[in-house]
mmCIF file of C-alpha atoms in Angstrom:
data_model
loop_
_atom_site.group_PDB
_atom_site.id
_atom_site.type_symbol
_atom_site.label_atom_id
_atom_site.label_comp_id
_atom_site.label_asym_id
_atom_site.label_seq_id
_atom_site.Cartn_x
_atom_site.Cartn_y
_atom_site.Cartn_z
ATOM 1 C CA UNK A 275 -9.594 53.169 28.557
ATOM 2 C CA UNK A 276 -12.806 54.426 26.593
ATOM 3 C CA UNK A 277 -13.061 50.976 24.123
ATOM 4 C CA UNK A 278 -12.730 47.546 24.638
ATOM 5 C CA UNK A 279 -13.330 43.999 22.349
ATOM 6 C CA UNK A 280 -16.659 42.694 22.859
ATOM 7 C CA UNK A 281 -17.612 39.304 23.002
ATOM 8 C CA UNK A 282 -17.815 39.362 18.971
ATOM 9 C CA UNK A 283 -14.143 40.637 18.804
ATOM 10 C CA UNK A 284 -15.708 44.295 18.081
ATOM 11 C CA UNK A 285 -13.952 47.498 18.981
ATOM 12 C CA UNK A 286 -16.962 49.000 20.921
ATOM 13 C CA UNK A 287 -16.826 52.256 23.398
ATOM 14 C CA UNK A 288 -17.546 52.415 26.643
ATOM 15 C CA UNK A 289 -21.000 54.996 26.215
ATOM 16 C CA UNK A 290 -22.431 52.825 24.126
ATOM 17 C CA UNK A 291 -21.688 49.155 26.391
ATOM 18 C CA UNK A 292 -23.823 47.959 28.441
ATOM 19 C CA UNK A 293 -23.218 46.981 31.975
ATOM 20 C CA UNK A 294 -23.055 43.293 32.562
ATOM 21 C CA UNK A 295 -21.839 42.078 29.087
ATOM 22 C CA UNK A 296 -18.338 40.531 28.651
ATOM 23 C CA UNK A 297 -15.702 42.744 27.638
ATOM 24 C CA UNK A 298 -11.468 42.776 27.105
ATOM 25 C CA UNK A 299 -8.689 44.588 26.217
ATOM 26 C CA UNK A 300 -8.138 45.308 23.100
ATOM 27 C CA UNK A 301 -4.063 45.234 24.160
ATOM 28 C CA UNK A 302 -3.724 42.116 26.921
ATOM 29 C CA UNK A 303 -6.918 40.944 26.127
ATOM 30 C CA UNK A 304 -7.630 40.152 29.564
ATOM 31 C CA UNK A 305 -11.286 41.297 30.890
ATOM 32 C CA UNK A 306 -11.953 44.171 31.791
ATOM 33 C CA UNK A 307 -14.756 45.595 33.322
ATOM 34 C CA UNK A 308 -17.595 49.000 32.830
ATOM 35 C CA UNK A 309 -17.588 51.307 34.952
ATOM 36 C CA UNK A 310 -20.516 53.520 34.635
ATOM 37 C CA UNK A 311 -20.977 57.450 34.352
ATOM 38 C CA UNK A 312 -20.627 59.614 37.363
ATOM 39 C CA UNK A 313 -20.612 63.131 37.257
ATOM 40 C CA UNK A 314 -16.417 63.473 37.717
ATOM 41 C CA UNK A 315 -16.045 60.957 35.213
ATOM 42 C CA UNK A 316 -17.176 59.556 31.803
ATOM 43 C CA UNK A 317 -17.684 55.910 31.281
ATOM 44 C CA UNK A 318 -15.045 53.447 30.613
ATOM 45 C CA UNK A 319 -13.188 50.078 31.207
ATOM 46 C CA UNK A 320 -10.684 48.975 33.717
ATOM 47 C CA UNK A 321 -8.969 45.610 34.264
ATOM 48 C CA UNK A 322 -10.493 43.788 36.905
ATOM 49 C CA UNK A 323 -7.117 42.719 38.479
ATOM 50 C CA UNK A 324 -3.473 44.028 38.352
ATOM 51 C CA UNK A 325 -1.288 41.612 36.825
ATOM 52 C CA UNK A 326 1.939 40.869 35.286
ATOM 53 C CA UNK A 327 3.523 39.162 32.519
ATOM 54 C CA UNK A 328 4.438 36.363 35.331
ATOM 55 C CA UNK A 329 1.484 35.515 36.579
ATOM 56 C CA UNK A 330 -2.244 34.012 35.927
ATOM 57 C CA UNK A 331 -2.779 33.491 32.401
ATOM 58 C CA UNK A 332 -1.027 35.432 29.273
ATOM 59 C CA UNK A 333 -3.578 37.588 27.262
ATOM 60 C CA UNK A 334 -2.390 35.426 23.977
ATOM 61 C CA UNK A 335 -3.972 32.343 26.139
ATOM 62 C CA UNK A 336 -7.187 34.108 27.056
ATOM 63 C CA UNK A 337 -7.734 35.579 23.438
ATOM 64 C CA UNK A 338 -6.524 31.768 21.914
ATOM 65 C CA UNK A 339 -9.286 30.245 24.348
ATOM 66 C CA UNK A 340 -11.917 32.469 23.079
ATOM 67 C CA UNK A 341 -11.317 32.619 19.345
ATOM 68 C CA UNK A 342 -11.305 28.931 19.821
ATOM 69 C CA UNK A 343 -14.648 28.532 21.173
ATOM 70 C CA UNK A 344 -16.241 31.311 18.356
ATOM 71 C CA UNK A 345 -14.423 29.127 15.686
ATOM 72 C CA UNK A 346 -16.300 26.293 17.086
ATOM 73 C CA UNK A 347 -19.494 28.013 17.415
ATOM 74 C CA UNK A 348 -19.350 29.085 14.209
ATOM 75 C CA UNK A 349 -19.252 25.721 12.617
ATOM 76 C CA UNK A 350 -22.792 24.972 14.796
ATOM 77 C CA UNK A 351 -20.735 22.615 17.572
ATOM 78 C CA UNK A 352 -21.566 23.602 21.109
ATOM 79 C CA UNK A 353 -18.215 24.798 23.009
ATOM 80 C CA UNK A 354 -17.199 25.757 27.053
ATOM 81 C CA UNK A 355 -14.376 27.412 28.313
ATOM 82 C CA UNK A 356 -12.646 26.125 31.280
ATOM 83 C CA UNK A 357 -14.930 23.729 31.887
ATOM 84 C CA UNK A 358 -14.014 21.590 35.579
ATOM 85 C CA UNK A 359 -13.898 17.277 34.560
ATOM 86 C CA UNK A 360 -13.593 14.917 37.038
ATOM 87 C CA UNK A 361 -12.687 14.330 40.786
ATOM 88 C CA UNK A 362 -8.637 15.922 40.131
ATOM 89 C CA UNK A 363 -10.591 19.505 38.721
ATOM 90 C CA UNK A 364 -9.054 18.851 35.296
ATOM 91 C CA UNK A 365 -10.024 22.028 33.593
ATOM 92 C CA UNK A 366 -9.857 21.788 29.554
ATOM 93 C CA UNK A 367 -9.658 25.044 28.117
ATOM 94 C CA UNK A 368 -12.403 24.386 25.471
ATOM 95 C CA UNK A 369 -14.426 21.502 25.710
ATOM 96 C CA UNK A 370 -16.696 20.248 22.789
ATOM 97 C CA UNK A 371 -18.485 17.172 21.437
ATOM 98 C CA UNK A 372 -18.448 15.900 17.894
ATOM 99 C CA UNK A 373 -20.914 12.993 16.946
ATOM 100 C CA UNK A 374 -20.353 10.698 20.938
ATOM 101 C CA UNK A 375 -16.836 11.709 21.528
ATOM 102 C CA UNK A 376 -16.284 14.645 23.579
ATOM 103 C CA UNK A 377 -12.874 16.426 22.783
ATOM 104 C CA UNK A 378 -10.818 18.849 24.783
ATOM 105 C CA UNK A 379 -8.730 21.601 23.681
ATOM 106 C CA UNK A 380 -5.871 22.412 25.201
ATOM 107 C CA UNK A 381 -4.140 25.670 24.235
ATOM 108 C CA UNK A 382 -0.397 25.613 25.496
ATOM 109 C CA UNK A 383 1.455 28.710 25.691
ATOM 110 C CA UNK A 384 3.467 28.186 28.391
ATOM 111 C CA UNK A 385 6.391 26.013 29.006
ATOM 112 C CA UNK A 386 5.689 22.550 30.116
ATOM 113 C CA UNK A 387 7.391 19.572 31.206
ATOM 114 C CA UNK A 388 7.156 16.021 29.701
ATOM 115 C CA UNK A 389 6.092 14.883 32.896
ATOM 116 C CA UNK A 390 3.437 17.435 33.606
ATOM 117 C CA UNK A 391 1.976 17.033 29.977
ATOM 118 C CA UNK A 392 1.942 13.029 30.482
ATOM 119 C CA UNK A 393 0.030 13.497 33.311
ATOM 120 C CA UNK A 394 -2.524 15.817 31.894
ATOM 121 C CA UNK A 395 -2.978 13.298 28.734
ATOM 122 C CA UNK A 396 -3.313 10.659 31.419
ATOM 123 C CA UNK A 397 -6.351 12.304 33.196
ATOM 124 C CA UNK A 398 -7.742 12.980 30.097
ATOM 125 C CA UNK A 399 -7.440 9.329 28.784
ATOM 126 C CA UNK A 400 -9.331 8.162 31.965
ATOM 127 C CA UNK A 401 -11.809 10.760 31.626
ATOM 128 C CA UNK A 402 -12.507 9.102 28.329
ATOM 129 C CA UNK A 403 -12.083 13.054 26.987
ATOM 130 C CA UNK A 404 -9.749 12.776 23.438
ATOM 131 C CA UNK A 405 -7.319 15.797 23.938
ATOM 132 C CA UNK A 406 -6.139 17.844 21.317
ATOM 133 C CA UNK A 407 -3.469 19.909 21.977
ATOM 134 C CA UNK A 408 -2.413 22.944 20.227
ATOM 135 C CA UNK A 409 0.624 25.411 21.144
ATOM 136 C CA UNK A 410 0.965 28.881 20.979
ATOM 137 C CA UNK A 411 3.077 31.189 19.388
ATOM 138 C CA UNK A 412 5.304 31.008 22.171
ATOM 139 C CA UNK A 413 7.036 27.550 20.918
ATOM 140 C CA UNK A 414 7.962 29.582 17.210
ATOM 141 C CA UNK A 415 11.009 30.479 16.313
ATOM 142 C CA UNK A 416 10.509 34.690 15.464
ATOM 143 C CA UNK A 417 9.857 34.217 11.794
ATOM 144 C CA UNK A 418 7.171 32.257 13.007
ATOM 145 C CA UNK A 419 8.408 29.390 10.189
ATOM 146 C CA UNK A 420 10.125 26.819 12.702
ATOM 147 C CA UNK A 421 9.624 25.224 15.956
ATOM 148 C CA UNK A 422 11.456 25.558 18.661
ATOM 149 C CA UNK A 423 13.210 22.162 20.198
ATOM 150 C CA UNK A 424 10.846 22.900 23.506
ATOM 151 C CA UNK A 425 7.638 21.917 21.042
ATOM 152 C CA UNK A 426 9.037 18.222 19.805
ATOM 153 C CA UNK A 427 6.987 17.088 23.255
ATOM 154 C CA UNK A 428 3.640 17.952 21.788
ATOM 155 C CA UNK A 429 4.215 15.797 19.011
ATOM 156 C CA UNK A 430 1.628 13.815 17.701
ATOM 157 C CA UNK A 431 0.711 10.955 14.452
ATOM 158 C CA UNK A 432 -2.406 10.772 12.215
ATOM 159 C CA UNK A 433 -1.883 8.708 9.236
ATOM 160 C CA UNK A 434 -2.627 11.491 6.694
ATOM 161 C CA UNK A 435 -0.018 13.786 8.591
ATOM 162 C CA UNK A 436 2.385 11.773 9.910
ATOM 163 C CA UNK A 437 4.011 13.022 12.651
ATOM 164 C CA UNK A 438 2.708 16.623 13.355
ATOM 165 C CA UNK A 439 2.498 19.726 15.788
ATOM 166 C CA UNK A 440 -0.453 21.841 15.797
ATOM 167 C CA UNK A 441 0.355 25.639 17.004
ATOM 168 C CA UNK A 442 -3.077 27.626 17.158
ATOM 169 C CA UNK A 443 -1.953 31.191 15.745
ATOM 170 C CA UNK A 444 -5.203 33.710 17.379
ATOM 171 C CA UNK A 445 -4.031 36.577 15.590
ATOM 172 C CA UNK A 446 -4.765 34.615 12.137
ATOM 173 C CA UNK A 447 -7.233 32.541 13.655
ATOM 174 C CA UNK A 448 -5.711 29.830 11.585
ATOM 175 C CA UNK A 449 -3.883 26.305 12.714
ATOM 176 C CA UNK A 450 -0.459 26.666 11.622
ATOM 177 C CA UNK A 451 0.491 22.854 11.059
ATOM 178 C CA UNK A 452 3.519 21.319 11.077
ATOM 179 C CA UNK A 453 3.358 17.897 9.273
ATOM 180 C CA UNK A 454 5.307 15.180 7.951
ATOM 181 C CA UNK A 455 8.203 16.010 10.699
ATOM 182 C CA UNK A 456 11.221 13.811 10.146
ATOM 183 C CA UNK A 457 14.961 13.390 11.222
ATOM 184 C CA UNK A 458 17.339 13.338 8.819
ATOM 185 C CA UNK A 459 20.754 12.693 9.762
ATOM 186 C CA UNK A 460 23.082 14.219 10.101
ATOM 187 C CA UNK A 461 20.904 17.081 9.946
ATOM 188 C CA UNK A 462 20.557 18.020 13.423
ATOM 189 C CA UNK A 463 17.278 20.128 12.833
ATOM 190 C CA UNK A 464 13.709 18.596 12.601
ATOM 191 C CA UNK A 465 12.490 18.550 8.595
ATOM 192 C CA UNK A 466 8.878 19.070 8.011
ATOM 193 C CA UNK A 467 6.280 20.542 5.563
ATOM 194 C CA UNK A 468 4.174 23.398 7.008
ATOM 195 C CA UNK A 469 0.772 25.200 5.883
ATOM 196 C CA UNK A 470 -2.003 27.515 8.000
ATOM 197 C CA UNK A 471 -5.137 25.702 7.863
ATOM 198 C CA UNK A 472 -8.645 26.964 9.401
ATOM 199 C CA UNK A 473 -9.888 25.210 12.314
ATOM 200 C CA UNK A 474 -12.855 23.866 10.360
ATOM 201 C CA UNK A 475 -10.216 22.049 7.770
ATOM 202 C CA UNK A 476 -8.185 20.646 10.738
ATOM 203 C CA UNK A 477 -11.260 19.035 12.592
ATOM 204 C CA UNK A 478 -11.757 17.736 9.295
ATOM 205 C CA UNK A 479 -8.603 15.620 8.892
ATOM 206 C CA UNK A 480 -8.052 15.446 12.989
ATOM 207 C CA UNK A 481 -11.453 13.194 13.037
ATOM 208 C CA UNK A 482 -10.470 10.682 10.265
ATOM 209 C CA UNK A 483 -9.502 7.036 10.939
ATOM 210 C CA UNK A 484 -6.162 6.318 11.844
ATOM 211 C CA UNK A 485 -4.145 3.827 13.172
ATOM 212 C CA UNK A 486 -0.970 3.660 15.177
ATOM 213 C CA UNK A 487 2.108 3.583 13.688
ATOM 214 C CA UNK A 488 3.449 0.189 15.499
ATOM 215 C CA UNK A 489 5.921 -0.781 13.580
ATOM 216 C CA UNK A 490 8.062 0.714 10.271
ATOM 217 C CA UNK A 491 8.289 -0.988 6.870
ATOM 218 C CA UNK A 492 11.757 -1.995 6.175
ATOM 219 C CA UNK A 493 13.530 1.102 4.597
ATOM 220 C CA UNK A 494 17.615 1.206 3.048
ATOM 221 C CA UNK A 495 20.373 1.709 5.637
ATOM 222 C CA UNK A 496 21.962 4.407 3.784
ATOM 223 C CA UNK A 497 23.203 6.551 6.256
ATOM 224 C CA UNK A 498 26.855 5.442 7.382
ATOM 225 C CA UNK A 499 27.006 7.763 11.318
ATOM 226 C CA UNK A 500 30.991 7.376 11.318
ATOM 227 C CA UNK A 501 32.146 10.367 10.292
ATOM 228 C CA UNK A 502 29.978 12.662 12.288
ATOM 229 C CA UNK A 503 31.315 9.857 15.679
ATOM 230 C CA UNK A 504 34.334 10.796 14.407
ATOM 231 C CA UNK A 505 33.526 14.846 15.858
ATOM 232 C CA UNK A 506 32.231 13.820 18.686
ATOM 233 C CA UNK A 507 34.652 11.870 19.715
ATOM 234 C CA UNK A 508 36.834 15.102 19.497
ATOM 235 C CA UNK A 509 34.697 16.478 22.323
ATOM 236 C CA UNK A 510 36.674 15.404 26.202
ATOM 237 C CA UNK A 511 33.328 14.983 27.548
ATOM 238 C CA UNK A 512 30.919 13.016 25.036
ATOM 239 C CA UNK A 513 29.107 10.267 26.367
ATOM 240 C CA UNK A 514 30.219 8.293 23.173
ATOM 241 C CA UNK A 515 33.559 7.709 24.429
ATOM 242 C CA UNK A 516 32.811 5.531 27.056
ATOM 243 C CA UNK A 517 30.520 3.900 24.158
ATOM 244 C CA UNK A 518 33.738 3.432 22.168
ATOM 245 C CA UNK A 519 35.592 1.777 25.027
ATOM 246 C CA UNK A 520 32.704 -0.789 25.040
ATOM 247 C CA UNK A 521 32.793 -1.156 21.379
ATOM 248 C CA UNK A 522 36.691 -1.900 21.331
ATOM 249 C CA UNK A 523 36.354 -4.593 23.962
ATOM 250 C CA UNK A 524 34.427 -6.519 21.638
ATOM 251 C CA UNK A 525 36.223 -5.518 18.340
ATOM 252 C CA UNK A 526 34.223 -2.930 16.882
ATOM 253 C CA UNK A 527 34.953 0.340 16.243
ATOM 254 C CA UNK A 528 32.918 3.864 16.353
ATOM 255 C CA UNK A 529 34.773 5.117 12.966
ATOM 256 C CA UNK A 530 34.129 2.225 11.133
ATOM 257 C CA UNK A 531 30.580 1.060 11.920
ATOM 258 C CA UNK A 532 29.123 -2.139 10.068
ATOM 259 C CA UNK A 533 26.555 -1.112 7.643
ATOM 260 C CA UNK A 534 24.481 -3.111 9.964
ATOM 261 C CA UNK A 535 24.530 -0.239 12.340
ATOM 262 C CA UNK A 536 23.858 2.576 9.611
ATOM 263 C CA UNK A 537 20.683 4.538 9.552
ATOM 264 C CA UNK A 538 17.852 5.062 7.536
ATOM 265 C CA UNK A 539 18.085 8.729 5.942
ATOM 266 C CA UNK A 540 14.494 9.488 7.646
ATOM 267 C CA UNK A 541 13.804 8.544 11.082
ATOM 268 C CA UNK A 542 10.632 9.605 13.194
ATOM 269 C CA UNK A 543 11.380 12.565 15.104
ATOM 270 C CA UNK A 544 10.609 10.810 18.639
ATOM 271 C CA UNK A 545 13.287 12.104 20.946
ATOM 272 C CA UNK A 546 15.551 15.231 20.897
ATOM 273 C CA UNK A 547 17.964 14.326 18.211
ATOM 274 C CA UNK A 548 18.084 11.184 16.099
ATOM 275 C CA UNK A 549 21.462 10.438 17.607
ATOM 276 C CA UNK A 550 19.243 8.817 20.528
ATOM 277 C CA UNK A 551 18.070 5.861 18.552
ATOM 278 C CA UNK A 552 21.807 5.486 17.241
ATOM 279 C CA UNK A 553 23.012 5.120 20.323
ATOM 280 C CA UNK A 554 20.277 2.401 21.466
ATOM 281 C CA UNK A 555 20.761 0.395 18.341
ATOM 282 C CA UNK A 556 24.385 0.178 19.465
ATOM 283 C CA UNK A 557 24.011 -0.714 22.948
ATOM 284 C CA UNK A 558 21.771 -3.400 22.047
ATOM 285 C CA UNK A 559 24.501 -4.348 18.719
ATOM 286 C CA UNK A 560 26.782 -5.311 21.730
ATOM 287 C CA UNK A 561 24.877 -7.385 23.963
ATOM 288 C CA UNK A 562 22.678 -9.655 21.036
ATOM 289 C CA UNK A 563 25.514 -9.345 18.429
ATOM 290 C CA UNK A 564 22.960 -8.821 15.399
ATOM 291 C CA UNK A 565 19.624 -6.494 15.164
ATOM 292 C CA UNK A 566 16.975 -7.608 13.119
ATOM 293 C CA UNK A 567 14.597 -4.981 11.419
ATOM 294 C CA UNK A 568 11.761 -5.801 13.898
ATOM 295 C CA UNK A 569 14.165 -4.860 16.565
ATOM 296 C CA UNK A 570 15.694 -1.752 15.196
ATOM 297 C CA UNK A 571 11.539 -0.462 13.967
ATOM 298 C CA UNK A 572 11.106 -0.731 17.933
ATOM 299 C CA UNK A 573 13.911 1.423 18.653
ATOM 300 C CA UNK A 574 13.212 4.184 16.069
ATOM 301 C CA UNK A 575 9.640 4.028 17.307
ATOM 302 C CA UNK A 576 10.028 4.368 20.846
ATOM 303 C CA UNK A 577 9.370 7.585 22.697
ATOM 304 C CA UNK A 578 8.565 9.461 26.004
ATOM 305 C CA UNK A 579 6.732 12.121 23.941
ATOM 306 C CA UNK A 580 3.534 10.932 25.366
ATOM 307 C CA UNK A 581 0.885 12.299 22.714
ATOM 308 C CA UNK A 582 2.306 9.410 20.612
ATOM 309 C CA UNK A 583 1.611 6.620 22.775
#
């Protein structure tokens, strides 16, 4: 190839580069390197490695990374890529400091397990680094408008936001943020306000006080779950049979639920469907007999998503 990006994002050509200086393709946007004039060839750029779509890093990560790190500059706060912490060679994919605190962000394209992400957060957390993660592209639906289910793992809480995904979008260079997310049953999609922010406005709200959400104010039970049990107990295999064969040994029924065991019409979107904290509240119906508020706030507010806690 005769042009490449340079480390401004500027289409340059090869004739006029100059050897030594960062360059990438203006496709992948993986690096490539100059190779100078010889007298069979012109100058121009090759990729320094054969790759494929399966392995090392995606060009969307390596182009996120970098227009992450400009964005920063830009705003006068000193930022490194892949920068090596500790004695377990965390590497954060930009690391910065604002005012004492020094931040990490991590730009997640690729899939990820729940237990893989805990134990990143973890490191972090005893690296006394405050992570901020942001997801690609990758977790959006194709109109780019809704998350997929994979993303509800990255979920976080600021006061101001509620519960909220970030999802760094390089090609905009904008934040794409995904706030206020809420069940609401029997809805069995995520419900959520949405706007593309710059970086600069994000930071902005991201490094305002907030506190944990540790416990719900009481809210109306107005939700009555019966007639959607009713389905699923239509299904030969759903776990909430066996639930109704516990309920009938102690005279209760799944089709006609006391309004004791309804559900809020908003619930915090903390596990994979807001059916989890349905079932829960049941289960533990059974064995105390009664559920205060205090005790059904604890089950609506418990999660594995471990941004959250």
């Amino acid at each position: 190839m005769y042009a490449a990006l340079n480390q401004d994002d500027q289409l340059v050509y090869a004739h006029n580069s100059i050897l030594g200086e960062r360059y990438y393709c203006p496709k992948c946007y993986r690096p490539v390197q100059l190779i100078i004039a010889t007298p069979q060839q012109q100058p121009h750029f090759r990729h320094k490695t054969r790759f494929s779509n399966n392995d090392g890093e995606s060009g969307l990560h390596i182009k996120g990374k970098r227009l992450l790190q400009q964005d920063l500059q830009q705003l006068g706060i000193v930022a490194q890529q892949e920068v090596i912490l500790g004695t377990e060679e965390r590497r954060a994919d930009v690391l910065f400091y604002y005012q004492t605190q020094c931040y990490a962000f991590e730009f997640q394209c690729a899939p990820l397990s729940i237990q893989e992400l805990q134990q990143r957060h973890r490191s972090y957390e005893q690296l006394a680094v405050q992570d901020i993660w942001l997801i690609g592209p990758t977790y959006l639906t194709a109109s780019g408008c809704k998350l997929h289910r994979s993303a509800l793992k990255f979920m976080d809480y600021r006061t101001h936001w509620g519960y909220f995904i970030a999802v760094w979008v390089p090609d905009l260079s904008k934040i794409r943020l995904f706030h206020h997310i809420a069940f609401e049953p029997p809805c069995g999609q995520i419900r959520f306000k949405s706007r593309d922010v710059s970086l600069s406005l994000f930071l902005a709200s991201y490094f305002k006080v907030t506190k944990p959400l540790l416990f719900l104010p009481v809210m109306s039970c107005c939700f009555d779950p019966s007639h959607w049990l009713a389905r699923q107990l239509n299904f030969q295999n759903s776990r909430w049979r066996t639930l109704q064969v516990e309920c009938y040994q102690q005279g209760l029924s799944l089709l006609d639920l006391p309004r004791q065991l309804w559900l809020p019409q908003r619930l915090p979107p903390l596990s994979l469907s807001w059916s989890a904290p349905l079932k829960a509240q049941i289960e533990l119906y059974l064995i105390t007999g009664g559920l205060t508020w205090q005790q059904r706030s604890q089950i609506y507010l418990e999660t594995k998503w471990p941004l959250v806690n």
